[in-house]
Short mmCIF file of C-alpha atoms in Angstrom, two decimals:
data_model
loop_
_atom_site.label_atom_id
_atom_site.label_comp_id
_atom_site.label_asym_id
_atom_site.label_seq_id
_atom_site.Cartn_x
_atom_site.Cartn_y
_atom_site.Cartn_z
CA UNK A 1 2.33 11.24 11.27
CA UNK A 2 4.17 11.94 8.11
CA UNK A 3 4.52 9.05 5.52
CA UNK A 4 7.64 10.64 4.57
CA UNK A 5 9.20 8.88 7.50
CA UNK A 6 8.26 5.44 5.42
CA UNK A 7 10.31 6.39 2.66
CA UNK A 8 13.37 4.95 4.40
CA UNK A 9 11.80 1.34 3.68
CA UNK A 10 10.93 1.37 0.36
CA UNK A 11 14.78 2.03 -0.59
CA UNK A 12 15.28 -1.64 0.74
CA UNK A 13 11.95 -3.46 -0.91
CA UNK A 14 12.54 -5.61 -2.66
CA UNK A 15 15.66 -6.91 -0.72
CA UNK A 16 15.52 -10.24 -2.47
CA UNK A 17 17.20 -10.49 -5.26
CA UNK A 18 19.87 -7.98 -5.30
CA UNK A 19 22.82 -9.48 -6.85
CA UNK A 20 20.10 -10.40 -10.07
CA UNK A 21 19.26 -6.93 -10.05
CA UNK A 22 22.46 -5.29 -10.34
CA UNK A 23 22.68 -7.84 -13.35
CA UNK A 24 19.66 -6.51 -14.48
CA UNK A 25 20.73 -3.16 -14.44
CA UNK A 26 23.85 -3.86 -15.87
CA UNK A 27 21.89 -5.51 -18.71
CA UNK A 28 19.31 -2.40 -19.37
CA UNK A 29 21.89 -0.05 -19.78
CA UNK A 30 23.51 -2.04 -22.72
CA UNK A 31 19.32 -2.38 -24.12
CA UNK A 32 17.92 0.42 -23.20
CA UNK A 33 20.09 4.00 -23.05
CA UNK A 34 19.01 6.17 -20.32
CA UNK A 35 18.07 9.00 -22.68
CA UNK A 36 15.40 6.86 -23.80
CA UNK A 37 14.76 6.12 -20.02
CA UNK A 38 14.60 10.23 -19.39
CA UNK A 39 12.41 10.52 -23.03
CA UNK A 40 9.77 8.71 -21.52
CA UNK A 41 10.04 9.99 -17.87
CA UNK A 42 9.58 13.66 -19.55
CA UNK A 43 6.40 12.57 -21.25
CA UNK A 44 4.80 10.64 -18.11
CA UNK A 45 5.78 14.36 -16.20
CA UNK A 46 3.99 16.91 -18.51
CA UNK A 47 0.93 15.46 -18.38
CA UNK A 48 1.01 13.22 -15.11
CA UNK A 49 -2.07 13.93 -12.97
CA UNK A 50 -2.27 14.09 -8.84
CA UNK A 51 -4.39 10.97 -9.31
CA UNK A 52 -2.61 8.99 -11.87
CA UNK A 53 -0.85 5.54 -11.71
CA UNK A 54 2.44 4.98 -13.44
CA UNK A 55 3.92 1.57 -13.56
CA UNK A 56 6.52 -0.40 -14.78
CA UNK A 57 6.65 -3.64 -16.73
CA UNK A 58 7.86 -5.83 -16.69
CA UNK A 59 7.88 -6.12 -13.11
CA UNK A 60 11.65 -6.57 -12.07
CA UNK A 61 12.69 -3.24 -14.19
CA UNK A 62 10.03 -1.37 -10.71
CA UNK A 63 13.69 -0.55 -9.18
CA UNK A 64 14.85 1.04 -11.98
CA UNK A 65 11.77 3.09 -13.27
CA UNK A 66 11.72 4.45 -9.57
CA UNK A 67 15.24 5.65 -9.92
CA UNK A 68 15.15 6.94 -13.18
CA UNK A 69 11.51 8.74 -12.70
CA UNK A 70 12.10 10.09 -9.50
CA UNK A 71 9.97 10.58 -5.69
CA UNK A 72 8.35 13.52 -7.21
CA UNK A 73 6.66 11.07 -9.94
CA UNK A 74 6.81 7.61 -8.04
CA UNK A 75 5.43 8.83 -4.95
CA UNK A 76 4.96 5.86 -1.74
CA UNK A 77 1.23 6.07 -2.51
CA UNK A 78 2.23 5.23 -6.22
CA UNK A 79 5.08 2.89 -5.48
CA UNK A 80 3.57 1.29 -2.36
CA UNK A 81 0.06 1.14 -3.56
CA UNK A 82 -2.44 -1.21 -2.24
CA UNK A 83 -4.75 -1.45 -4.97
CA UNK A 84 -4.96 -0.19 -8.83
CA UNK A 85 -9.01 0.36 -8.57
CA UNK A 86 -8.43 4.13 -6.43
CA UNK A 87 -6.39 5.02 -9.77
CA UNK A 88 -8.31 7.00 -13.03
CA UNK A 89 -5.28 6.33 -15.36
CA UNK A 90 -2.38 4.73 -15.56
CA UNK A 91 1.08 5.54 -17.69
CA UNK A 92 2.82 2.10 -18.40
CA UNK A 93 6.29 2.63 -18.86
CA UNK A 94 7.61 -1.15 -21.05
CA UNK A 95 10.31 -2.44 -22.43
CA UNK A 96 10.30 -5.50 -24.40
CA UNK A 97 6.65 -5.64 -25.19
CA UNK A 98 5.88 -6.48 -21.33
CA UNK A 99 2.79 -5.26 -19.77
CA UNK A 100 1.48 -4.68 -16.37
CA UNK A 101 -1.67 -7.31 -15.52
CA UNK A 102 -2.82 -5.49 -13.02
CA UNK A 103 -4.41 -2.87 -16.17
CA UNK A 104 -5.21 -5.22 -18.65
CA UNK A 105 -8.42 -4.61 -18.84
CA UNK A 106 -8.15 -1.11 -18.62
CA UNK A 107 -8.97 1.51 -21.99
CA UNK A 108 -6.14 2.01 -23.67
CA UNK A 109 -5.90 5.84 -24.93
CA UNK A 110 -2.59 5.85 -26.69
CA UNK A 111 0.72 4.71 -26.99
CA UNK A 112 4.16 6.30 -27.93
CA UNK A 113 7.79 4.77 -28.37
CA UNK A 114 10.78 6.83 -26.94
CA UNK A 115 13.77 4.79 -28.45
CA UNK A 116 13.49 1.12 -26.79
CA UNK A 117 10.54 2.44 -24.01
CA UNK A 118 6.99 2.48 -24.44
CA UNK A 119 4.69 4.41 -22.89
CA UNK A 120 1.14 3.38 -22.85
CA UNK A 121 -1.85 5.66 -21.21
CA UNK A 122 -4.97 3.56 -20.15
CA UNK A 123 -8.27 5.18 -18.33
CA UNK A 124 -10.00 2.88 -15.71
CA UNK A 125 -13.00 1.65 -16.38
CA UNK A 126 -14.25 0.92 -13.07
CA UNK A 127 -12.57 3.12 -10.65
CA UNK A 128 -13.89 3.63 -7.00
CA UNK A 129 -13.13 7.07 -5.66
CA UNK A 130 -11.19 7.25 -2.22
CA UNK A 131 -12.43 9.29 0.30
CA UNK A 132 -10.77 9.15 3.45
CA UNK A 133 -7.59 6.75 3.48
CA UNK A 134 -6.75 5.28 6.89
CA UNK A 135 -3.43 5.50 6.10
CA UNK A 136 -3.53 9.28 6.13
CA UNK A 137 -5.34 9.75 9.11
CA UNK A 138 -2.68 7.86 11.38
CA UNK A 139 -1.86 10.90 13.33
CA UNK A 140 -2.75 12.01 16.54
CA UNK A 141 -5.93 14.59 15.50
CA UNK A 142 -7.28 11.85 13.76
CA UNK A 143 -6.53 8.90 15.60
CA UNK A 144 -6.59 7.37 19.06
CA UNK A 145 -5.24 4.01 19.89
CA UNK A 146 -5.76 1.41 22.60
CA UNK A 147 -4.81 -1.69 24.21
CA UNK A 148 -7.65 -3.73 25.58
CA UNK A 149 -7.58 -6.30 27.73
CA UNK A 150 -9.70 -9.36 27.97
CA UNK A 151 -11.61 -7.23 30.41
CA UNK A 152 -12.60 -5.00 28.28
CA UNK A 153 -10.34 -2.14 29.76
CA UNK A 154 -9.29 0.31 27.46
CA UNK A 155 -5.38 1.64 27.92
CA UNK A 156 -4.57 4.54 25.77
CA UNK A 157 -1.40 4.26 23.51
CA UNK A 158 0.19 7.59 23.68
CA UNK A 159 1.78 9.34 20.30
CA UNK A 160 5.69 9.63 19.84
CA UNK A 161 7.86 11.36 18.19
CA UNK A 162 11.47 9.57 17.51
CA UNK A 163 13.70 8.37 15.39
CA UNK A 164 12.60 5.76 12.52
CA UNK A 165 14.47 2.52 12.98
CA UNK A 166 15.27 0.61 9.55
CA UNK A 167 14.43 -3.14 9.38
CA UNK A 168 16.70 -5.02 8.89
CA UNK A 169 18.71 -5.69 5.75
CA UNK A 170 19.81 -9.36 6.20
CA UNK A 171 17.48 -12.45 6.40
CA UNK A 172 14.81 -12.19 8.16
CA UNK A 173 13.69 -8.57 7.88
CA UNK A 174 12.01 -6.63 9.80
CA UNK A 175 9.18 -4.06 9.31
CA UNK A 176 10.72 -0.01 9.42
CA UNK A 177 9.63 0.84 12.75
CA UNK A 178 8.10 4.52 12.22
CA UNK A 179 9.61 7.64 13.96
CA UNK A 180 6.29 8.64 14.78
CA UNK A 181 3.81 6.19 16.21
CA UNK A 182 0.82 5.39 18.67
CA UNK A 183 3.23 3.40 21.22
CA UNK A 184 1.33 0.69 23.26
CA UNK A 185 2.72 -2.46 26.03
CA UNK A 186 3.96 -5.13 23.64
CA UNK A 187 3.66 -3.43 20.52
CA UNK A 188 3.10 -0.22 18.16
CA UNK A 189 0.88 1.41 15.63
CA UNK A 190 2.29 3.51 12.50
CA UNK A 191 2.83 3.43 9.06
CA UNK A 192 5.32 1.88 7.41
CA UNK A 193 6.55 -0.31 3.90
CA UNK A 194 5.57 -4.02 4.44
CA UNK A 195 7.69 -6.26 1.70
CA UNK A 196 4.71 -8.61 0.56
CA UNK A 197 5.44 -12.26 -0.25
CA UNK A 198 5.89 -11.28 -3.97
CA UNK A 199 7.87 -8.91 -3.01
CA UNK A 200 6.01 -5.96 -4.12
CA UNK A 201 6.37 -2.51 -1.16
CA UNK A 202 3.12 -2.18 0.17
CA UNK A 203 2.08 1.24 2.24
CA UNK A 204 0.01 0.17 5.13
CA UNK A 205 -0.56 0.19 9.10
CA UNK A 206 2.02 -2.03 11.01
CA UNK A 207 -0.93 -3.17 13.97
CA UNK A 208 0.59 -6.27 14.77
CA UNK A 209 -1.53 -8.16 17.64
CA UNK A 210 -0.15 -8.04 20.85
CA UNK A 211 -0.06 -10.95 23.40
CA UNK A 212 -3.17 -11.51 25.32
CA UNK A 213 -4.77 -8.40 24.38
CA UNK A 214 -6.48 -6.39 21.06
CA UNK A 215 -5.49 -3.15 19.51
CA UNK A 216 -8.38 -0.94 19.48
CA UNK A 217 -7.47 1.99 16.23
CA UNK A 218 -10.51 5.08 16.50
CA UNK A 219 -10.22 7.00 13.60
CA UNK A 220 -12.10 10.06 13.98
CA UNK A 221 -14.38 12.16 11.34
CA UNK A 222 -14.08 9.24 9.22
CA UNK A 223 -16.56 9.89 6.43
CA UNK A 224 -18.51 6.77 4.68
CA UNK A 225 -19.20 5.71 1.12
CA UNK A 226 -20.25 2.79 -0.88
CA UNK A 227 -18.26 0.65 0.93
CA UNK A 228 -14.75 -0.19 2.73
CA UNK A 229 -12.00 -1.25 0.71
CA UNK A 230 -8.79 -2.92 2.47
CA UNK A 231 -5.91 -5.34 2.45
CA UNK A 232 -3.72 -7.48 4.92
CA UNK A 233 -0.36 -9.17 5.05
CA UNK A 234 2.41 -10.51 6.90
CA UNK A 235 6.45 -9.66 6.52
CA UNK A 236 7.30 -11.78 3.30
CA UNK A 237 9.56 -14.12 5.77
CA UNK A 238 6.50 -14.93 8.10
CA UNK A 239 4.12 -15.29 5.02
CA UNK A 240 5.97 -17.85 3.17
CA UNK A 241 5.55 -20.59 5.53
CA UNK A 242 1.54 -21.07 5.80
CA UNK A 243 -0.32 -22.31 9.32
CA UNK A 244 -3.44 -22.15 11.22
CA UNK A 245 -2.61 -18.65 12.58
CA UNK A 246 -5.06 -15.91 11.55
CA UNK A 247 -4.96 -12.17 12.59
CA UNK A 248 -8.56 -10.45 12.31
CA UNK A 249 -9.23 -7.08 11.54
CA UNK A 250 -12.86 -5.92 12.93
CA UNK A 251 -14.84 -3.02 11.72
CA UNK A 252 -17.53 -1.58 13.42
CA UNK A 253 -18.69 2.03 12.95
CA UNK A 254 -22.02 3.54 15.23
CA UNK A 255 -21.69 0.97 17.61
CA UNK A 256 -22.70 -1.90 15.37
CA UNK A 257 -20.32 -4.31 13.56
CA UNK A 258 -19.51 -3.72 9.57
CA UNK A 259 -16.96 -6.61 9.08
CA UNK A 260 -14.43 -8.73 10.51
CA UNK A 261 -11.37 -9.56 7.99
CA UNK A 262 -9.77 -12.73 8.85
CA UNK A 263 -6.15 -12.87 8.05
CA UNK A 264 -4.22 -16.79 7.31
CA UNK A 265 -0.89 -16.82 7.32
CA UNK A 266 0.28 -18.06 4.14
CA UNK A 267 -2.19 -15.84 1.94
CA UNK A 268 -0.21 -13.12 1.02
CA UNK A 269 -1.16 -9.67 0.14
CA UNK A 270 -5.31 -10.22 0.60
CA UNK A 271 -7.89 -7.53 -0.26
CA UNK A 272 -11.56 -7.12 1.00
CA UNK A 273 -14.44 -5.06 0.34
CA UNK A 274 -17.06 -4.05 2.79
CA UNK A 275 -20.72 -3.12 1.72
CA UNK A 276 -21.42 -0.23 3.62
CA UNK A 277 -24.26 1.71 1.49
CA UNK A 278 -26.07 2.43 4.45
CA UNK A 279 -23.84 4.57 6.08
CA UNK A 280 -23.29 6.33 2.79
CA UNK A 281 -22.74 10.29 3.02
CA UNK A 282 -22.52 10.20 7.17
CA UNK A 283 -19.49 11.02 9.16
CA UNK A 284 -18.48 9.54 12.26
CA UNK A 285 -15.76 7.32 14.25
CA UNK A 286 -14.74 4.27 12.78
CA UNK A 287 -13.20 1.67 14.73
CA UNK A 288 -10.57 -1.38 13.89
CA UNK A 289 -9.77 -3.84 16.15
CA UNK A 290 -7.18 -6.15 15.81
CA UNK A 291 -6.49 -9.58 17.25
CA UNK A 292 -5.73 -13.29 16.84
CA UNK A 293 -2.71 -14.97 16.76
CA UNK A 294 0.84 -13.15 17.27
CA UNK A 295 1.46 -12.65 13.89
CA UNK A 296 4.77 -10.97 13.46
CA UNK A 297 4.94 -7.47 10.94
CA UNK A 298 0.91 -7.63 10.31
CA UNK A 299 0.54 -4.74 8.16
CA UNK A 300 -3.15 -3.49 6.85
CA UNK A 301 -4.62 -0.49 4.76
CA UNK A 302 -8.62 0.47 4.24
CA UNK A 303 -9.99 3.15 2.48
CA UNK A 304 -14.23 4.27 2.28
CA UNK A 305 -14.53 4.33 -1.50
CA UNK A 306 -17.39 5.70 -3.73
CA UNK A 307 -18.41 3.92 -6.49
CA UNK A 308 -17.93 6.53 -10.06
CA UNK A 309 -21.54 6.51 -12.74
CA UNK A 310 -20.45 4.05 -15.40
#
């Protein structure tokens, strides 16, 4: 599975909002010249690391820091994150004397000006290392999907290659449905852009529940750290109208159980952390099963993480 094919959605997140942004735009480039816009995207680029964050503030200038930088700087992993923790260090791209609270407590290193932009680098003080992403393993060498009955009946979800099918761009939207993708009786598994309820782009694992059964994800090789760091939401249009209705995510690894995450509609974007410091430094299968109610666009992301030596 290639999460270039998810590229297609992040054009259209945020979709809210796009008359105000054109005026947005429109105001920038009477504030802010775009040479001072290139300045600082040349100074993020010499000395950008494979690892490093860069973000925007504030927050509603995201669409055009993404144009003006580039998809060879703001990357879907960057762009779509889940989390700021994975990241060392950040570049913070301002105007206005904004700043991004995500890093606030981050160690600032140094700051520069480049006409009307700033450009801030902070180091993370508390960064937990990925090591495998579940997002990158969606692909058929690495993962095996099934649908599973009440029974207990496993039914395999084959792998597809197709076309990637946009969601759609008018009220209520839908979640891009991936060209490539585990494809199972009442529903699929693949990655894609969910548009969170504060309409930030989030890269994750569209595994909506499927009626009257569970969706049984293997990932294979998986290899364990610290612990088991994830998130879960709902399409923006579902989320913003909260009920009873929960969607779990359960973890289990050498058949025992880790965790179950319990999703409520309503809650947004949610993250969770698993202990899993006994399985530290082993390798092995790693299964997610999700469930509950029909939850329309359920979207997650997990990660095994290693603690860094303050």
């Amino acid at each position: 599975m290639k999460i270039a094919h998810a590229a297609v959605a992040l054009a259209a997140v945020p979709l809210v909002g796009i008359v105000e942004l054109g005026l947005h735009l429109h105001q920038l480039r009477d504030v802010v010249p775009e040479s001072d816009w290139a300045s600082a995207r040349d100074a993020v680029a010499k000395e950008l690391g494979p690892d490093d964050l860069v973000t925007f503030a504030p927050y509603w200038t995201d669409p055009l820091g993404r144009r003006t930088f580039g998809d060879s700087i703001m990357t879907l992993k960057r762009a779509g994150r889940s989390d700021e923790g994975r990241f060392p260090r950040a570049w913070e791209v301002s105007i206005r004397g904004a700043h991004d609270e995500t890093i606030a407590r981050w160690k600032k290193v140094r700051e520069e000006r480049h006409g009307a932009v700033t450009v801030t680098l902070f180091e993370n003080p508390a960064r937990t290392v990925v090591i495998d992403d579940l997002v990158e393993l969606v692909r058929p060498d690495r993962l095996r999907v099934f649908r599973v009955d009440p029974s207990g009946a496993e039914a395999p979800c084959p792998f597809q290659h197709g076309t990637s099918a946009g969601g759609s761009t008018v009220v209520p939207q839908g979640l891009l449905v991936p060209a490539d993708k585990f494809v199972c009786q009442g529903g699929h598994v693949g990655v894609t852009v969910l548009h969170g309820i504060d309409h930030h782009p989030r890269l994750c694992i569209n595994a909506t529940p499927v009626p009257g059964a569970t969706l049984r994800l293997r990932f294979e090789g998986v290899t364990f750290g610290d612990s088991i760091v994830g998130h879960g939401g709902v399409q923006w249009m579902t989320e913003r109208t909260p009920s009873e209705e929960r969607t779990t995510v359960a973890f289990s690894a050498f058949d025992r159980p880790i965790f179950t995450h319990t999703h409520k509609l309503g809650a947004g974007w949610s993250g969770f952390e698993l202990p899993t410091e006994d399985l530290a430094g082993k390798k092995g299968e790693l299964v997610a099963d999700v469930g509950g109610a029909a939850q329309r666009y359920f979207c997650f992301e997990a990660s095994t993480r290693r603690r860094t030596t303050p």
